[in-house]
């Protein structure tokens, strides 16, 4: 075969490849015409949606631009959503509250991400708690030994000096976001209610006894942030004196360690995740309000996006068949699985708790 013939053959093959790629792109675009979708998103997921890799996958594979505004997950149930395509709250409870109040607008929903509620604290506090028997280390992860007893101790007004930390002022506290507006605070309130109900899921019948305790706990905390992202930022900025322990999402510290590697190397020995036993899952469902909004479910279910969500943002998968390896992220002490879980109270019970805390 002559060089001219070989050259012609190669040129023909390349032309065919270009045509096939063009047809595939055209077909994909016909199936997924270019759209821009707008919605409300819990603050902890904004870094994922702002990630250039996410934007590229959404644009190149799904022909979609994802716009969003930050909103507390609980607030979404009462927002005007007429002009929106999707909601992206941070728990099944928030989702069910939205269904209760705005169900007629929903076309589809699916949980795509997960993150447990954890306590984030400082090395000095964790060391003191370990000496006091409040915290123990298991396979490099820290756990509250008896979450019910620990929270009861806080409710009864134990001082920091009582747990070996006289340098900290006042009573022991765990600071959350506003449970009326933000999901992480709402889920912490649900966990607290369960623990004050002898470690059992609280029901409406038990609320008259539990509600004053929950109300008293949150009143003592004073002003609370409306977003878990804002609370975590304040935790980092104001330090141990102002924010000794916060309740937040596991993914927040994973994300910080991954996105700020130089800073993390300097502070990693002084910031710790503590897992309450039991904890509650924060499930992150996409709630589509129309056909366009349903495309976000497809994007976030994409294996590439799921991998990105874990490795760079610390979200555990919400989909079956996908595993999360702790060795993939830049944070030691993560358990491979979260085993000690208690269900949240039902949405009608949480609605009563929210109304009491307003």
Short mmCIF file of N, CA, C and O in Angstrom, two decimals, residues 205-316:
data_model
loop_
_atom_site.label_atom_id
_atom_site.label_comp_id
_atom_site.label_asym_id
_atom_site.label_seq_id
_atom_site.Cartn_x
_atom_site.Cartn_y
_atom_site.Cartn_z
N UNK A 205 -46.82 12.45 71.63
CA UNK A 205 -47.28 12.21 73.00
C UNK A 205 -46.23 12.64 74.03
O UNK A 205 -46.59 13.03 75.15
N UNK A 206 -44.97 12.59 73.65
CA UNK A 206 -43.89 12.92 74.59
C UNK A 206 -43.45 14.38 74.49
O UNK A 206 -42.67 14.85 75.32
N UNK A 207 -43.95 15.10 73.50
CA UNK A 207 -43.50 16.47 73.28
C UNK A 207 -43.75 17.42 74.46
O UNK A 207 -42.90 18.28 74.73
N UNK A 208 -44.88 17.33 75.16
CA UNK A 208 -45.09 18.27 76.27
C UNK A 208 -43.97 18.25 77.30
O UNK A 208 -43.65 19.28 77.91
N UNK A 209 -43.35 17.10 77.49
CA UNK A 209 -42.23 16.99 78.44
C UNK A 209 -40.92 17.46 77.81
O UNK A 209 -40.09 18.10 78.47
N UNK A 210 -40.74 17.16 76.52
CA UNK A 210 -39.47 17.41 75.85
C UNK A 210 -39.32 18.86 75.40
O UNK A 210 -38.23 19.44 75.47
N UNK A 211 -40.39 19.49 74.94
CA UNK A 211 -40.30 20.83 74.34
C UNK A 211 -39.67 21.88 75.26
O UNK A 211 -38.81 22.66 74.81
N UNK A 212 -40.06 21.95 76.55
CA UNK A 212 -39.41 22.97 77.40
C UNK A 212 -37.90 22.77 77.53
O UNK A 212 -37.15 23.74 77.64
N UNK A 213 -37.46 21.52 77.51
CA UNK A 213 -36.03 21.23 77.62
C UNK A 213 -35.30 21.72 76.37
O UNK A 213 -34.24 22.37 76.45
N UNK A 214 -35.87 21.42 75.20
CA UNK A 214 -35.26 21.85 73.93
C UNK A 214 -35.23 23.37 73.85
O UNK A 214 -34.22 23.97 73.46
N UNK A 215 -36.34 23.99 74.21
CA UNK A 215 -36.42 25.45 74.16
C UNK A 215 -35.37 26.08 75.07
O UNK A 215 -34.67 27.03 74.67
N UNK A 216 -35.23 25.56 76.29
CA UNK A 216 -34.24 26.10 77.23
C UNK A 216 -32.82 25.96 76.71
O UNK A 216 -32.00 26.87 76.87
N UNK A 217 -32.53 24.84 76.05
CA UNK A 217 -31.20 24.61 75.50
C UNK A 217 -30.85 25.68 74.47
O UNK A 217 -29.77 26.28 74.51
N UNK A 218 -31.77 25.95 73.53
CA UNK A 218 -31.47 26.88 72.45
C UNK A 218 -31.53 28.33 72.90
O UNK A 218 -30.80 29.17 72.37
N UNK A 219 -32.35 28.65 73.87
CA UNK A 219 -32.38 30.01 74.40
C UNK A 219 -31.01 30.39 74.95
O UNK A 219 -30.52 31.51 74.76
N UNK A 220 -30.37 29.46 75.63
CA UNK A 220 -29.05 29.75 76.23
C UNK A 220 -27.96 30.00 75.19
O UNK A 220 -26.94 30.61 75.48
N UNK A 221 -28.18 29.53 73.97
CA UNK A 221 -27.16 29.71 72.92
C UNK A 221 -27.15 31.13 72.37
O UNK A 221 -26.16 31.55 71.77
N UNK A 222 -28.24 31.89 72.54
CA UNK A 222 -28.28 33.25 72.02
C UNK A 222 -28.44 33.29 70.51
O UNK A 222 -29.08 32.42 69.92
N UNK A 223 -27.81 34.30 69.89
CA UNK A 223 -27.92 34.46 68.43
C UNK A 223 -27.28 33.27 67.73
O UNK A 223 -26.18 32.82 68.06
N UNK A 224 -27.98 32.77 66.69
CA UNK A 224 -27.48 31.63 65.92
C UNK A 224 -27.43 31.97 64.44
O UNK A 224 -28.30 32.69 63.92
N UNK A 225 -26.42 31.46 63.77
CA UNK A 225 -26.29 31.67 62.33
C UNK A 225 -27.41 30.95 61.59
O UNK A 225 -27.97 29.96 62.08
N UNK A 226 -27.73 31.47 60.38
CA UNK A 226 -28.80 30.87 59.57
C UNK A 226 -28.30 29.78 58.63
O UNK A 226 -29.11 29.10 58.00
N UNK A 227 -26.99 29.65 58.50
CA UNK A 227 -26.42 28.72 57.53
C UNK A 227 -25.27 27.94 58.16
O UNK A 227 -24.46 28.51 58.90
N UNK A 228 -25.20 26.64 57.88
CA UNK A 228 -24.11 25.81 58.40
C UNK A 228 -22.76 26.28 57.85
O UNK A 228 -21.74 26.21 58.54
N UNK A 229 -22.75 26.76 56.61
CA UNK A 229 -21.52 27.29 56.03
C UNK A 229 -21.02 28.50 56.80
O UNK A 229 -19.82 28.64 57.07
N UNK A 230 -21.95 29.41 57.15
CA UNK A 230 -21.58 30.61 57.91
C UNK A 230 -21.09 30.24 59.31
O UNK A 230 -20.13 30.83 59.82
N UNK A 231 -21.74 29.25 59.95
CA UNK A 231 -21.32 28.83 61.28
C UNK A 231 -19.92 28.25 61.25
O UNK A 231 -19.08 28.57 62.11
N UNK A 232 -19.63 27.41 60.26
CA UNK A 232 -18.31 26.81 60.17
C UNK A 232 -17.24 27.87 59.92
O UNK A 232 -16.14 27.82 60.49
N UNK A 233 -17.57 28.85 59.10
CA UNK A 233 -16.64 29.96 58.84
C UNK A 233 -16.34 30.72 60.13
O UNK A 233 -15.19 31.06 60.41
N UNK A 234 -17.38 30.98 60.93
CA UNK A 234 -17.19 31.67 62.21
C UNK A 234 -16.40 30.82 63.20
O UNK A 234 -15.60 31.34 63.98
N UNK A 235 -16.62 29.52 63.17
CA UNK A 235 -15.85 28.59 64.00
C UNK A 235 -14.36 28.75 63.71
O UNK A 235 -13.54 28.83 64.63
N UNK A 236 -14.01 28.79 62.44
CA UNK A 236 -12.60 28.92 62.06
C UNK A 236 -12.04 30.30 62.39
O UNK A 236 -10.89 30.43 62.81
N UNK A 237 -12.86 31.33 62.22
CA UNK A 237 -12.37 32.71 62.40
C UNK A 237 -12.25 33.10 63.87
O UNK A 237 -11.30 33.78 64.26
N UNK A 238 -13.24 32.71 64.69
CA UNK A 238 -13.31 33.22 66.06
C UNK A 238 -12.64 32.31 67.08
O UNK A 238 -12.34 32.73 68.18
N UNK A 239 -12.43 31.05 66.72
CA UNK A 239 -11.63 30.18 67.56
C UNK A 239 -12.35 29.53 68.72
O UNK A 239 -13.58 29.61 68.87
N UNK A 240 -11.56 28.89 69.58
CA UNK A 240 -12.09 28.02 70.64
C UNK A 240 -12.88 28.78 71.69
O UNK A 240 -13.86 28.27 72.23
N UNK A 241 -12.48 30.00 72.00
CA UNK A 241 -13.18 30.75 73.04
C UNK A 241 -14.62 31.06 72.66
O UNK A 241 -15.53 30.95 73.49
N UNK A 242 -14.82 31.46 71.40
CA UNK A 242 -16.16 31.85 70.95
C UNK A 242 -16.98 30.65 70.50
O UNK A 242 -18.20 30.60 70.70
N UNK A 243 -16.34 29.69 69.85
CA UNK A 243 -17.04 28.52 69.30
C UNK A 243 -16.29 27.25 69.73
O UNK A 243 -15.54 26.66 68.96
N UNK A 244 -16.51 26.81 70.98
CA UNK A 244 -15.77 25.63 71.46
C UNK A 244 -16.16 24.35 70.72
O UNK A 244 -15.30 23.55 70.34
N UNK A 245 -17.46 24.15 70.52
CA UNK A 245 -17.97 22.98 69.81
C UNK A 245 -19.13 23.44 68.94
O UNK A 245 -20.01 24.16 69.42
N UNK A 246 -19.15 23.02 67.70
CA UNK A 246 -20.30 23.31 66.84
C UNK A 246 -20.89 22.00 66.33
O UNK A 246 -20.20 20.99 66.21
N UNK A 247 -22.17 22.04 66.05
CA UNK A 247 -22.84 20.93 65.39
C UNK A 247 -22.93 21.26 63.91
O UNK A 247 -23.40 22.33 63.53
N UNK A 248 -22.45 20.36 63.07
CA UNK A 248 -22.46 20.63 61.64
C UNK A 248 -22.44 19.33 60.86
O UNK A 248 -22.80 18.26 61.38
N UNK A 249 -22.00 19.43 59.62
CA UNK A 249 -21.94 18.26 58.75
C UNK A 249 -20.51 17.74 58.65
O UNK A 249 -19.57 18.52 58.60
N UNK A 250 -20.38 16.42 58.61
CA UNK A 250 -19.07 15.81 58.42
C UNK A 250 -18.36 16.38 57.20
O UNK A 250 -17.14 16.62 57.22
N UNK A 251 -19.11 16.59 56.14
CA UNK A 251 -18.47 17.00 54.88
C UNK A 251 -17.77 18.35 54.98
O UNK A 251 -16.84 18.64 54.22
N UNK A 252 -18.20 19.21 55.93
CA UNK A 252 -17.63 20.55 55.99
C UNK A 252 -16.14 20.53 56.32
O UNK A 252 -15.36 21.28 55.73
N UNK A 253 -15.75 19.67 57.27
CA UNK A 253 -14.33 19.61 57.61
C UNK A 253 -13.53 18.88 56.53
O UNK A 253 -12.40 19.26 56.22
N UNK A 254 -14.12 17.85 55.93
CA UNK A 254 -13.46 17.16 54.82
C UNK A 254 -13.20 18.15 53.68
O UNK A 254 -12.09 18.20 53.12
N UNK A 255 -14.21 18.94 53.36
CA UNK A 255 -14.09 19.91 52.28
C UNK A 255 -13.03 20.95 52.59
O UNK A 255 -12.19 21.29 51.73
N UNK A 256 -13.02 21.45 53.83
CA UNK A 256 -12.03 22.45 54.21
C UNK A 256 -10.62 21.89 54.09
O UNK A 256 -9.71 22.54 53.56
N UNK A 257 -10.42 20.64 54.58
CA UNK A 257 -9.09 20.03 54.52
C UNK A 257 -8.63 19.81 53.09
O UNK A 257 -7.44 19.94 52.78
N UNK A 258 -9.58 19.50 52.21
CA UNK A 258 -9.25 19.23 50.80
C UNK A 258 -9.00 20.52 50.03
O UNK A 258 -8.06 20.60 49.22
N UNK A 259 -9.82 21.54 50.27
CA UNK A 259 -9.74 22.77 49.51
C UNK A 259 -8.67 23.73 50.03
O UNK A 259 -8.28 24.67 49.33
N UNK A 260 -8.20 23.51 51.26
CA UNK A 260 -7.23 24.42 51.87
C UNK A 260 -6.09 23.60 52.47
O UNK A 260 -5.85 23.62 53.68
N UNK A 261 -5.36 22.90 51.61
CA UNK A 261 -4.41 21.90 52.09
C UNK A 261 -3.26 22.51 52.89
O UNK A 261 -2.84 21.94 53.90
N UNK A 262 -2.74 23.66 52.46
CA UNK A 262 -1.64 24.28 53.20
C UNK A 262 -2.09 24.71 54.59
O UNK A 262 -1.41 24.47 55.59
N UNK A 263 -3.26 25.36 54.65
CA UNK A 263 -3.80 25.79 55.94
C UNK A 263 -4.09 24.59 56.81
O UNK A 263 -3.81 24.59 58.02
N UNK A 264 -4.66 23.54 56.21
CA UNK A 264 -5.02 22.36 56.97
C UNK A 264 -3.79 21.70 57.59
O UNK A 264 -3.83 21.23 58.73
N UNK A 265 -2.67 21.69 56.87
CA UNK A 265 -1.45 21.10 57.41
C UNK A 265 -1.01 21.82 58.69
O UNK A 265 -0.44 21.21 59.59
N UNK A 266 -1.31 23.13 58.77
CA UNK A 266 -0.91 23.90 59.95
C UNK A 266 -1.86 23.69 61.13
O UNK A 266 -1.45 23.80 62.28
N UNK A 267 -3.14 23.41 60.85
CA UNK A 267 -4.13 23.38 61.94
C UNK A 267 -4.72 22.00 62.19
O UNK A 267 -5.50 21.83 63.13
N UNK A 268 -4.33 21.00 61.40
CA UNK A 268 -5.02 19.70 61.47
C UNK A 268 -4.90 19.02 62.82
O UNK A 268 -5.79 18.23 63.20
N UNK A 269 -3.84 19.32 63.57
CA UNK A 269 -3.70 18.70 64.89
C UNK A 269 -4.55 19.40 65.94
O UNK A 269 -4.58 18.97 67.10
N UNK A 270 -5.23 20.48 65.54
CA UNK A 270 -5.99 21.26 66.52
C UNK A 270 -7.48 21.31 66.24
O UNK A 270 -8.23 21.97 66.94
N UNK A 271 -7.95 20.62 65.19
CA UNK A 271 -9.38 20.59 64.88
C UNK A 271 -9.79 19.14 64.68
O UNK A 271 -9.12 18.39 63.97
N UNK A 272 -10.87 18.75 65.32
CA UNK A 272 -11.30 17.34 65.30
C UNK A 272 -12.79 17.21 65.03
O UNK A 272 -13.59 18.06 65.43
N UNK A 273 -13.14 16.11 64.37
CA UNK A 273 -14.53 15.69 64.27
C UNK A 273 -14.82 14.73 65.42
O UNK A 273 -14.03 13.82 65.70
N UNK A 274 -15.95 14.95 66.10
CA UNK A 274 -16.43 14.02 67.12
C UNK A 274 -17.78 13.48 66.64
O UNK A 274 -18.69 14.26 66.33
N UNK A 275 -17.90 12.16 66.61
CA UNK A 275 -19.15 11.55 66.15
C UNK A 275 -20.03 11.21 67.36
O UNK A 275 -19.63 10.41 68.22
N UNK A 276 -21.20 11.83 67.45
CA UNK A 276 -22.13 11.38 68.50
C UNK A 276 -22.62 9.97 68.17
O UNK A 276 -22.77 9.62 67.01
N UNK A 277 -22.82 9.18 69.22
CA UNK A 277 -23.36 7.83 69.06
C UNK A 277 -24.64 7.75 69.87
O UNK A 277 -24.56 7.76 71.10
N UNK A 278 -25.80 7.73 69.21
CA UNK A 278 -26.00 7.73 67.75
C UNK A 278 -25.97 9.15 67.18
O UNK A 278 -26.02 10.12 67.92
N UNK A 279 -25.91 9.21 65.86
CA UNK A 279 -26.08 10.48 65.16
C UNK A 279 -27.29 10.36 64.24
O UNK A 279 -28.02 9.37 64.28
N UNK A 280 -27.53 11.38 63.46
CA UNK A 280 -28.61 11.36 62.47
C UNK A 280 -28.02 11.66 61.10
O UNK A 280 -27.07 12.44 60.98
N UNK A 281 -28.56 11.04 60.08
CA UNK A 281 -28.13 11.28 58.71
C UNK A 281 -28.77 12.56 58.19
O UNK A 281 -29.97 12.77 58.33
N UNK A 282 -27.96 13.37 57.58
CA UNK A 282 -28.48 14.50 56.80
C UNK A 282 -28.50 14.07 55.34
O UNK A 282 -27.45 13.95 54.70
N UNK A 283 -29.69 13.79 54.85
CA UNK A 283 -29.84 13.38 53.45
C UNK A 283 -30.11 14.63 52.62
O UNK A 283 -30.88 15.49 53.02
N UNK A 284 -29.49 14.70 51.46
CA UNK A 284 -29.59 15.90 50.63
C UNK A 284 -30.36 15.56 49.35
O UNK A 284 -29.77 15.10 48.36
N UNK A 285 -31.67 15.79 49.35
CA UNK A 285 -32.47 15.47 48.17
C UNK A 285 -32.56 16.65 47.21
O UNK A 285 -32.62 17.81 47.63
N UNK A 286 -32.56 16.35 45.93
CA UNK A 286 -32.92 17.35 44.92
C UNK A 286 -34.43 17.22 44.71
O UNK A 286 -34.94 16.14 44.42
N UNK A 287 -35.13 18.34 44.85
CA UNK A 287 -36.58 18.38 44.64
C UNK A 287 -36.84 19.15 43.36
O UNK A 287 -36.64 20.37 43.31
N UNK A 288 -37.24 18.44 42.32
CA UNK A 288 -37.50 19.09 41.03
C UNK A 288 -38.91 19.66 41.02
O UNK A 288 -39.86 19.02 41.45
N UNK A 289 -39.02 20.88 40.51
CA UNK A 289 -40.32 21.57 40.44
C UNK A 289 -40.88 21.59 39.03
O UNK A 289 -41.98 22.07 38.81
N UNK A 290 -40.09 21.08 38.08
CA UNK A 290 -40.53 20.97 36.69
C UNK A 290 -39.55 20.04 35.97
O UNK A 290 -38.59 19.54 36.57
N UNK A 291 -39.78 19.86 34.69
CA UNK A 291 -38.93 18.94 33.92
C UNK A 291 -37.48 19.44 33.86
O UNK A 291 -36.53 18.64 33.90
N UNK A 292 -37.29 20.75 33.76
CA UNK A 292 -35.94 21.30 33.72
C UNK A 292 -35.20 21.00 35.03
O UNK A 292 -34.02 20.66 35.04
N UNK A 293 -35.90 21.15 36.15
CA UNK A 293 -35.29 20.88 37.44
C UNK A 293 -34.87 19.43 37.61
O UNK A 293 -33.91 19.13 38.33
N UNK A 294 -35.57 18.53 36.92
CA UNK A 294 -35.23 17.10 37.01
C UNK A 294 -33.84 16.82 36.45
O UNK A 294 -33.21 15.82 36.81
N UNK A 295 -33.35 17.70 35.58
CA UNK A 295 -32.03 17.48 35.01
C UNK A 295 -30.94 17.56 36.08
O UNK A 295 -29.90 16.92 35.97
N UNK A 296 -31.17 18.36 37.15
CA UNK A 296 -30.18 18.44 38.21
C UNK A 296 -30.03 17.10 38.93
O UNK A 296 -28.94 16.75 39.38
N UNK A 297 -31.11 16.33 39.02
CA UNK A 297 -31.02 14.99 39.61
C UNK A 297 -30.08 14.13 38.77
O UNK A 297 -29.23 13.42 39.30
N UNK A 298 -30.23 14.21 37.43
CA UNK A 298 -29.36 13.44 36.53
C UNK A 298 -27.90 13.86 36.69
O UNK A 298 -26.99 13.02 36.73
N UNK A 299 -27.67 15.17 36.79
CA UNK A 299 -26.29 15.67 36.90
C UNK A 299 -25.64 15.18 38.19
O UNK A 299 -24.53 14.66 38.19
N UNK A 300 -26.37 15.33 39.31
CA UNK A 300 -25.79 14.98 40.60
C UNK A 300 -25.70 13.47 40.81
O UNK A 300 -24.96 13.01 41.67
N UNK A 301 -26.43 12.70 40.00
CA UNK A 301 -26.35 11.24 40.07
C UNK A 301 -25.23 10.70 39.18
O UNK A 301 -24.91 9.50 39.26
N UNK A 302 -24.64 11.56 38.35
CA UNK A 302 -23.57 11.14 37.46
C UNK A 302 -22.38 10.63 38.30
O UNK A 302 -21.98 11.28 39.27
N UNK A 303 -21.82 9.46 37.95
CA UNK A 303 -20.70 8.91 38.73
C UNK A 303 -19.52 9.87 38.88
O UNK A 303 -18.87 9.90 39.94
N UNK A 304 -19.25 10.67 37.86
CA UNK A 304 -18.16 11.66 37.97
C UNK A 304 -18.46 12.70 39.03
O UNK A 304 -17.57 13.12 39.78
N UNK A 305 -19.71 13.14 39.08
CA UNK A 305 -20.10 14.14 40.08
C UNK A 305 -20.10 13.52 41.47
O UNK A 305 -19.68 14.15 42.45
N UNK A 306 -20.57 12.28 41.59
CA UNK A 306 -20.55 11.60 42.88
C UNK A 306 -19.12 11.46 43.41
O UNK A 306 -18.86 11.68 44.60
N UNK A 307 -18.19 11.13 42.53
CA UNK A 307 -16.79 11.02 42.93
C UNK A 307 -16.23 12.37 43.35
O UNK A 307 -15.52 12.49 44.36
N UNK A 308 -16.57 13.40 42.59
CA UNK A 308 -16.14 14.76 42.92
C UNK A 308 -16.72 15.19 44.28
O UNK A 308 -16.02 15.80 45.10
N UNK A 309 -17.99 14.89 44.50
CA UNK A 309 -18.66 15.29 45.74
C UNK A 309 -17.99 14.67 46.97
O UNK A 309 -17.90 15.31 48.02
N UNK A 310 -17.49 13.44 46.84
CA UNK A 310 -16.81 12.79 47.95
C UNK A 310 -15.37 13.26 48.10
O UNK A 310 -14.96 13.71 49.17
N UNK A 311 -14.60 13.19 47.03
CA UNK A 311 -13.17 13.43 47.12
C UNK A 311 -12.81 14.88 47.41
O UNK A 311 -11.82 15.16 48.09
N UNK A 312 -13.62 15.82 46.92
CA UNK A 312 -13.29 17.24 47.11
C UNK A 312 -14.22 17.95 48.07
O UNK A 312 -13.88 19.03 48.58
N UNK A 313 -15.39 17.37 48.36
CA UNK A 313 -16.37 18.07 49.21
C UNK A 313 -16.89 17.24 50.36
O UNK A 313 -17.67 17.74 51.17
N UNK A 314 -16.48 15.97 50.44
CA UNK A 314 -16.78 15.16 51.62
C UNK A 314 -18.19 14.63 51.74
O UNK A 314 -18.57 14.14 52.81
N UNK A 315 -18.99 14.72 50.68
CA UNK A 315 -20.34 14.18 50.75
C UNK A 315 -20.32 12.68 50.47
O UNK A 315 -19.81 12.25 49.44
N UNK A 316 -20.88 11.92 51.37
CA UNK A 316 -21.05 10.50 51.11
C UNK A 316 -22.17 10.32 50.09
O UNK A 316 -23.08 11.15 50.00
#
